[in-house]
CSV table of C-alpha atoms and ligand atoms in Angstrom, one decimal:
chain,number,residue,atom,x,y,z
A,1,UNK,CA,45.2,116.0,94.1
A,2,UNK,CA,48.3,116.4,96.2
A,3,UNK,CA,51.3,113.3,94.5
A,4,UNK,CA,52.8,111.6,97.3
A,5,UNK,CA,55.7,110.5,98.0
A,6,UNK,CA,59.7,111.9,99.3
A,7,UNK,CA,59.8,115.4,97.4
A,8,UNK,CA,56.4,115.9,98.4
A,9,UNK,CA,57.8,118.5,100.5
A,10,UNK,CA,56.5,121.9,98.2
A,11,UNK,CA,52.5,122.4,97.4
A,12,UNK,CA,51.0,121.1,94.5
A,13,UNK,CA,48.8,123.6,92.7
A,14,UNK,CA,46.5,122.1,90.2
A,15,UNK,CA,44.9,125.5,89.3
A,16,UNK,CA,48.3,126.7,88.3
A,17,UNK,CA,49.5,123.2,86.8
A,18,UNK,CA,47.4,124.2,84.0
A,19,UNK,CA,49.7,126.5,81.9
A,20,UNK,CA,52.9,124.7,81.2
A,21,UNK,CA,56.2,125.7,83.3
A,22,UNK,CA,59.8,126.0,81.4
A,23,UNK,CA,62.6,125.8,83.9
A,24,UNK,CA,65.6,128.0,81.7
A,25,UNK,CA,69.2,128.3,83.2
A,26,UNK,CA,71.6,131.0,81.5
A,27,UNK,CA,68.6,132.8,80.5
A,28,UNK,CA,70.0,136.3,80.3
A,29,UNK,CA,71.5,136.5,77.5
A,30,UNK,CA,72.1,134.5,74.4
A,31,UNK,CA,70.5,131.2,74.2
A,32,UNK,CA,69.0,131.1,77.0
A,33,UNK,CA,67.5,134.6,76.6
A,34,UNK,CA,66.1,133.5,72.6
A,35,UNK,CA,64.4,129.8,74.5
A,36,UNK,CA,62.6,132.5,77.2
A,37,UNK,CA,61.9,134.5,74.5
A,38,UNK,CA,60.0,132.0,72.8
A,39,UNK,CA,58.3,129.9,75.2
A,40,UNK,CA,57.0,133.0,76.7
A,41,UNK,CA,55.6,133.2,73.1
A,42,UNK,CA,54.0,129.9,73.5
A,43,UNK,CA,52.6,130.6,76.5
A,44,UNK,CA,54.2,128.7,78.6
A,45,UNK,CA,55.1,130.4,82.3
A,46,UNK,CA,58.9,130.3,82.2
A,47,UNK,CA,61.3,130.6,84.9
A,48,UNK,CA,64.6,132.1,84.9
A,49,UNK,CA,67.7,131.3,86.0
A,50,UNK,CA,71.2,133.1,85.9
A,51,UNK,CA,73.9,135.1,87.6
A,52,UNK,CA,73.5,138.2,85.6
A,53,UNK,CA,70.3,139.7,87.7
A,54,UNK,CA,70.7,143.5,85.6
A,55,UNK,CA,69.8,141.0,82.1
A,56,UNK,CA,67.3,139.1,83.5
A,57,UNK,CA,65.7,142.2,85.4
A,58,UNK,CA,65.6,143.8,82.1
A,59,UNK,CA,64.2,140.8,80.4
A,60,UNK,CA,61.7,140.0,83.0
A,61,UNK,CA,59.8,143.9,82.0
A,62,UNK,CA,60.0,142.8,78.6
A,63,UNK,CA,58.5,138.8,78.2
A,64,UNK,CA,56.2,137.1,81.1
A,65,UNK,CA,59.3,135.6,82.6
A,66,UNK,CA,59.7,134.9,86.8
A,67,UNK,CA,63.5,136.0,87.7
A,68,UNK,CA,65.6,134.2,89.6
A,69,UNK,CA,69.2,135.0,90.4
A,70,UNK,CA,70.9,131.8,91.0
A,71,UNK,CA,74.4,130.4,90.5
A,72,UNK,CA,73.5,126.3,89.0
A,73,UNK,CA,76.4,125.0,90.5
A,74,UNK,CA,76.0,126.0,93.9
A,75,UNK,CA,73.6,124.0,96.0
A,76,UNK,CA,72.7,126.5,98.8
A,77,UNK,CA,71.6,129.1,95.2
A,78,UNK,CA,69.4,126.6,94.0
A,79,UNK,CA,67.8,125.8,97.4
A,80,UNK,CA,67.5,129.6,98.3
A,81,UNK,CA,65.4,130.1,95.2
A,82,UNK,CA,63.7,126.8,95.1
A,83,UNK,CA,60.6,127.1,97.5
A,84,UNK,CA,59.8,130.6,95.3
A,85,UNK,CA,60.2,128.8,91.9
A,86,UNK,CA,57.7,125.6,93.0
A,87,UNK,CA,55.7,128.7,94.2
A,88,UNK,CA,55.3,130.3,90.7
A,89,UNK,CA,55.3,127.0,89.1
A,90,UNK,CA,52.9,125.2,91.2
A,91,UNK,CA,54.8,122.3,92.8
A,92,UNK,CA,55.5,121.0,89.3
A,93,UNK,CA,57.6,121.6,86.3
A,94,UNK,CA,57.0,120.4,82.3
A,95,UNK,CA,60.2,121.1,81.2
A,96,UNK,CA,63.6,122.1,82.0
A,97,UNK,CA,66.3,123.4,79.6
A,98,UNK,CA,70.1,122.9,81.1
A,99,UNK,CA,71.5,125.8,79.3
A,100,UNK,CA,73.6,127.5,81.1
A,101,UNK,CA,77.7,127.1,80.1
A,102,UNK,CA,80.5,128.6,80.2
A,103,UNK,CA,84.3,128.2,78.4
A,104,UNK,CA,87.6,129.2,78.6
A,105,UNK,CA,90.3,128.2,76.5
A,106,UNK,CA,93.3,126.1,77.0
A,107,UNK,CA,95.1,122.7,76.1
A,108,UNK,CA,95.8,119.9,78.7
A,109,UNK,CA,99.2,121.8,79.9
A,110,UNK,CA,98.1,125.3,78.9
A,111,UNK,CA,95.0,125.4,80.6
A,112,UNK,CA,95.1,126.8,84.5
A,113,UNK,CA,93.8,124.8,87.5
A,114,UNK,CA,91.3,127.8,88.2
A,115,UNK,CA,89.9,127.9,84.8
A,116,UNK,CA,89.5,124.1,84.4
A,117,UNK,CA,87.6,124.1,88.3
A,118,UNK,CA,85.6,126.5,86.6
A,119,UNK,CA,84.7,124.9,83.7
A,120,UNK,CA,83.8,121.5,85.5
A,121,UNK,CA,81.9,123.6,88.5
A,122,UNK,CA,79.5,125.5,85.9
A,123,UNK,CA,79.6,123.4,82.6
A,124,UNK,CA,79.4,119.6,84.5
A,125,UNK,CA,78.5,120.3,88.3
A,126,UNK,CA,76.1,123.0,87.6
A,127,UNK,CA,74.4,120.3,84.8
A,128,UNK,CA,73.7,117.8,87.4
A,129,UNK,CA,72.6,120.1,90.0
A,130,UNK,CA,70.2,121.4,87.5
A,131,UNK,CA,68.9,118.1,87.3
A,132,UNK,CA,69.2,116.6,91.1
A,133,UNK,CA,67.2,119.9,92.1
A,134,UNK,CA,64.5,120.1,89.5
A,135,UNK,CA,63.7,116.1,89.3
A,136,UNK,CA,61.7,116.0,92.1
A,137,UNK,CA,59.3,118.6,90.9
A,138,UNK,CA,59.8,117.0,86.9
A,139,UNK,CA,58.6,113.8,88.3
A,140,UNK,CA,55.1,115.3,89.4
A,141,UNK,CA,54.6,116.3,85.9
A,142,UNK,CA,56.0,113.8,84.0
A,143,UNK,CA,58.3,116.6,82.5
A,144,UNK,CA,61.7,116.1,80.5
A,145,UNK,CA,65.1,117.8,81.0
A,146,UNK,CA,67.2,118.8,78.2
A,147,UNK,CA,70.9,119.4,78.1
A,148,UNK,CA,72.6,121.9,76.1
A,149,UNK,CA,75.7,120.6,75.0
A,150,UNK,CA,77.6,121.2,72.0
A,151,UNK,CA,79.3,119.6,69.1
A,152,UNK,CA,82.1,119.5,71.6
A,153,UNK,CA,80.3,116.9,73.3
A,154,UNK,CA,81.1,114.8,70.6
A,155,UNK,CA,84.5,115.6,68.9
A,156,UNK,CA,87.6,117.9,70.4
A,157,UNK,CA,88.8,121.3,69.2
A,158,UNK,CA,92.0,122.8,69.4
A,159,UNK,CA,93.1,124.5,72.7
A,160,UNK,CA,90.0,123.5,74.2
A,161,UNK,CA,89.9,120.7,76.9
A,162,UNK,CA,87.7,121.9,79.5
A,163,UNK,CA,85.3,122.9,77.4
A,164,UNK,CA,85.4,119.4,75.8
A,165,UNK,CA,85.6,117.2,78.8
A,166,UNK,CA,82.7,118.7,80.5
A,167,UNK,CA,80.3,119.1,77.4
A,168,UNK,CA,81.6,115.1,77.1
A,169,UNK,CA,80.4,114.8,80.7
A,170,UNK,CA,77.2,115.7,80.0
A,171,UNK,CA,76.3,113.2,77.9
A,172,UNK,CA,76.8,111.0,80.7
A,173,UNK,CA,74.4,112.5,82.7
A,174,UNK,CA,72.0,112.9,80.0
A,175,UNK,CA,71.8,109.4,79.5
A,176,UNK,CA,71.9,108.2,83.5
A,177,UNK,CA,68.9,110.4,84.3
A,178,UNK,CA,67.0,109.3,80.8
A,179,UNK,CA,67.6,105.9,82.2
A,180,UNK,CA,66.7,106.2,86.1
A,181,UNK,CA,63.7,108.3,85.5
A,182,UNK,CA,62.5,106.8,82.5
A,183,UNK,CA,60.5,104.7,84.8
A,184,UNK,CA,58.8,107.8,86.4
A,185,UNK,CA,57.8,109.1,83.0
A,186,UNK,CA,60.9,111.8,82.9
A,187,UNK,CA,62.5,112.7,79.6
A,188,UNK,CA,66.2,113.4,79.5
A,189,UNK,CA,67.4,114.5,76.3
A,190,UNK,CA,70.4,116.6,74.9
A,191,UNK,CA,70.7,118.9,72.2
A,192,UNK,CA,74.6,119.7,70.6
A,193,UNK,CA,74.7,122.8,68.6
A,194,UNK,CA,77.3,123.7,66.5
A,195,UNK,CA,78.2,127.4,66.0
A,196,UNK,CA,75.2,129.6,66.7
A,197,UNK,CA,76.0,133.2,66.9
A,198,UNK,CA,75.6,134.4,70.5
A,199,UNK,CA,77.4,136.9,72.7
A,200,UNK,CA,79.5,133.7,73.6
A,201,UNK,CA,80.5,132.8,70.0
A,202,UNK,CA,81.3,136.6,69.1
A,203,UNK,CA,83.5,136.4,71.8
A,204,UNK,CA,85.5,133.3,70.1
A,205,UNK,CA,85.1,134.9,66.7
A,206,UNK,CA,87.3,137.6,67.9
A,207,UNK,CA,90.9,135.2,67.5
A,208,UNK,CA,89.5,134.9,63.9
A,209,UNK,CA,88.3,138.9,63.5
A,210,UNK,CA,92.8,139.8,64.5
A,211,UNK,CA,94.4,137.2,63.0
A,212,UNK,CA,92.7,137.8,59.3
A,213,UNK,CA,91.5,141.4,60.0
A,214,UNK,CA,88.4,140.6,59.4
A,215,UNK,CA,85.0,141.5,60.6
A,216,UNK,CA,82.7,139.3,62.5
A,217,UNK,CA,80.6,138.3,59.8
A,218,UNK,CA,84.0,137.0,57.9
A,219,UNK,CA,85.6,135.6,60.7
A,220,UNK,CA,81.7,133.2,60.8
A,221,UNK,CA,82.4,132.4,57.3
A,222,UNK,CA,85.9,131.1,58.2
A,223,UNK,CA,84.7,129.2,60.8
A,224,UNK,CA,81.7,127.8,59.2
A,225,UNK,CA,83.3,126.8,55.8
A,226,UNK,CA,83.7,123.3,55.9
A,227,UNK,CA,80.0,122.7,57.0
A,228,UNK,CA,77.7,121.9,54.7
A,229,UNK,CA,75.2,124.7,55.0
A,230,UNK,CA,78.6,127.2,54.9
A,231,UNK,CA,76.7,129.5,57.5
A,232,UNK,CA,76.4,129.4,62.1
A,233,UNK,CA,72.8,129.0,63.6
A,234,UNK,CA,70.7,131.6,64.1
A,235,UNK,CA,69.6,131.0,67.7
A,236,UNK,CA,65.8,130.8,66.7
A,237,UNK,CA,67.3,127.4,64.7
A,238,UNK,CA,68.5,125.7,68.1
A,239,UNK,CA,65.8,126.8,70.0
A,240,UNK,CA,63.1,125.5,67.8
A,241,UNK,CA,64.7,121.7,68.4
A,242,UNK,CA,65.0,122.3,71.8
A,243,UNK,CA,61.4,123.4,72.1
A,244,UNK,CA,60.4,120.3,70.0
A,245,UNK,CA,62.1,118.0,72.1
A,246,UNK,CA,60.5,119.2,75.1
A,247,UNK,CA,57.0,119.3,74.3
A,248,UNK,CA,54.6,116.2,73.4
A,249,UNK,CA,55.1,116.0,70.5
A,250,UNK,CA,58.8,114.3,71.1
A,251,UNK,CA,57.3,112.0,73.5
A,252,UNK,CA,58.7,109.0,72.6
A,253,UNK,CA,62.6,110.3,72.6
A,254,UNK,CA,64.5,109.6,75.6
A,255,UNK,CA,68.1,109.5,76.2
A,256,UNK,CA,68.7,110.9,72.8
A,257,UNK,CA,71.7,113.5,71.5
A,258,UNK,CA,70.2,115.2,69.0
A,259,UNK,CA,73.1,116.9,67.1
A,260,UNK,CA,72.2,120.2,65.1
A,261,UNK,CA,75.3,121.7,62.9
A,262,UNK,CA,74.0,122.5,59.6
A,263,UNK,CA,75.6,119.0,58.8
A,264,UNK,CA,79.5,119.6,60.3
A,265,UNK,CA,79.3,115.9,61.7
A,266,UNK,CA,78.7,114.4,58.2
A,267,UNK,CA,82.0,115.7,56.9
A,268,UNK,CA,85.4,113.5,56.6
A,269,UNK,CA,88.0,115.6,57.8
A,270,UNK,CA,90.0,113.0,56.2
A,271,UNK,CA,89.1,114.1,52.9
A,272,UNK,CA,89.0,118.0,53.7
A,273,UNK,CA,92.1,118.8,51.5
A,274,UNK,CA,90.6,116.5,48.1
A,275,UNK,CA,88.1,119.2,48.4
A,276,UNK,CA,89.1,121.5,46.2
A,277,UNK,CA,89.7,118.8,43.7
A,278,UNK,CA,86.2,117.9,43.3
A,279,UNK,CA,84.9,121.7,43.4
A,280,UNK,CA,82.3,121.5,40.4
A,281,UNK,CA,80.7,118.0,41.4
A,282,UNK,CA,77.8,119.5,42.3
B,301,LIG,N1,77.4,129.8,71.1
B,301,LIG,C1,77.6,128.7,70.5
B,301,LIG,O1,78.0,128.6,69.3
B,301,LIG,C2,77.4,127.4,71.2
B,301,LIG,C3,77.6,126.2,70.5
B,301,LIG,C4,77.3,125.0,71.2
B,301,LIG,C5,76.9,125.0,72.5
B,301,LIG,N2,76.7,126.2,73.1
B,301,LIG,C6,76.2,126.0,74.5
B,301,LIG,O2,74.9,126.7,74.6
B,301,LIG,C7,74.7,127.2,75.9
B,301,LIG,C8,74.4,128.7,75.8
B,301,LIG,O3,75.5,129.3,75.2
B,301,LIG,P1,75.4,130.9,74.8
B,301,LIG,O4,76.3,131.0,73.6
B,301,LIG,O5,74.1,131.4,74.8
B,301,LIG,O6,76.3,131.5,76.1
B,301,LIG,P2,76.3,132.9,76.7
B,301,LIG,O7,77.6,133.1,77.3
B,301,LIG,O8,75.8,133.9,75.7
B,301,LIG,O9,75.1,132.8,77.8
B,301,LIG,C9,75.3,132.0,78.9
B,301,LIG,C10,74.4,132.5,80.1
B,301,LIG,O10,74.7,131.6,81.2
B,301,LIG,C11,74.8,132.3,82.4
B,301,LIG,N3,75.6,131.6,83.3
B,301,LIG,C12,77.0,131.3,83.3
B,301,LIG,N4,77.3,130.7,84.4
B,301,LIG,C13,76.2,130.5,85.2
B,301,LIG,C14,76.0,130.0,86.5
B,301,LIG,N5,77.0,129.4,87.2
B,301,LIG,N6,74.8,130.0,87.0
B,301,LIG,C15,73.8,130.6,86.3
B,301,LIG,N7,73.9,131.2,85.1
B,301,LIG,C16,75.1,131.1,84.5
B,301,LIG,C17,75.5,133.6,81.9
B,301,LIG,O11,75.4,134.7,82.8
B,301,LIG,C18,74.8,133.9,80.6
B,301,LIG,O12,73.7,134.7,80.7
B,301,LIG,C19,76.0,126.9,76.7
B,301,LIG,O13,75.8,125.7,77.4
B,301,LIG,C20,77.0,126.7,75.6
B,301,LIG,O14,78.1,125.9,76.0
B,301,LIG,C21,76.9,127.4,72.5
């Protein structure tokens, strides 16, 4: 049965509808790359989005993934590729996983105008493209997007504004499309991870690795030693709650984010330096 309505404007293929369709931007590499990865696993048919076409070429000969070379946070990129993707998908998608980021350092003075246009084109642009060009074909389904954002959408960091602002942004969006498409049986969810080691984190680790001359693995232990599990994510750990919170299961959970940092949020900086005090409570 052909839905009607305004974004009727792709074909709806029931015969295809059947296996379930992921939607994953950033998925070269990282966490992206683990989510495709493992809802390929589940058999769902997933769909691939990012700039770096060489990684996701490379990934496509290895996973049942369909390619798609497209910068989020450019309109004429999405609509290029969108016929092609409704195509593979069938008119429809079950889920969609808003993944793809970016960061670059730098305080309110220090940061440049470049890097923060960046940073709000790909981190909080590119977000709500993602959602104004897949909710058309999330509505047929009654699908759910979900956000990656980042324990910097919910505290600040050092040197770090951009980065902050627009993973703040996102919750913003998160919670306006979880309320306007609620009624249409969309999901909008978000998921804040705290450090998770990927290609992106490595990369920070390194300020860490010179200062202390330290290897990677140390310069995670510095960063991580205040959290109550003392260790980052393995990707496998964010992507399982992300996969959860976009299946059936999590039907109920709308507008929701869903914070996973092996407990950072719990701890009262406040109280960091009694710490040592109380070293043998437990
Ligand atoms: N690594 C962490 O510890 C951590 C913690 C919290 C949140 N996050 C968030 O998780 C998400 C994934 O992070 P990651 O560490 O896997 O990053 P990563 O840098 O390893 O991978 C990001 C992917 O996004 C792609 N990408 C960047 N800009 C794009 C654009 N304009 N269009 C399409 N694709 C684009 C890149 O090519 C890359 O493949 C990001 O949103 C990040 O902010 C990461």
């Amino acid at each position: 049965m052909r839905p009607r309505g305004r974004e009727d404007h792709f074909n709806y293929d029931s015969e295809l509808r059947m296996k379930k369709t992921v939607l994953i931007t950033g998925a070269a590499q990282g966490l992206g790359e683990n989510l495709a990865r493992m809802y390929a696993a589940h058999d769902y048919r997933v769909v691939g989005l990012d700039l770096n076409e060489a990684r996701l070429t490379a990934l496509a000969s290895e996973i049942e993934l369909h390619p798609f070379v497209v910068d989020i946070s450019v309109r004429s990129s999405w609509e290029a590729a969108l016929p092609q993707i409704a195509e593979v998908s069938g008119g429809g998608l079950d889920a969609v996983i808003a993944n793809a980021g970016i960061l670059k350092m730098g305080s309110a003075v220090s940061m440049t105008d470049p890097d923060w246009d960046i940073l709000v084109k790909v981190n909080y642009t590119g977000a709500l493209m993602t959602a104004k060009m897949t909710l058309p074909m999330l509505e047929r389904s009654k699908g759910n997007i979900v956000f990656v954002g980042s324990i910097s959408s919910n505290f600040a960091a050092a040197n770090d504004v951009g980065y902050v602002a627009t993973k703040h942004g996102l919750a913003g969006i998160m919670k306006s499309v979880a309320l306007d498409f609620g009624p249409k049986g969309v999901r909008s969810n978000m998921i804040c991870p705290g450090w998770m080691k990927t290609p992106m984190s490595n990369e920070e680790m390194e300020g860490i690795m010179k200062k202390y001359d330290c290897t990677l693995d140390e310069a995670y232990a510095r960063a991580t030693t205040n959290l109550p599990l003392r260790r980052p994510a393995e990707m496998e750990e964010i992507a399982e709650v992300i996969r959860f919170v976009s299946s059936s299961q999590a039907s109920f959970l709308t507008g929701v984010n869903l914070t996973v940092d092996g407990g950072g949020s719990t701890v009262d900086v406040g109280m960091l330096a009694l710490d040592a005090l109380h070293a043998d409570y437990a």
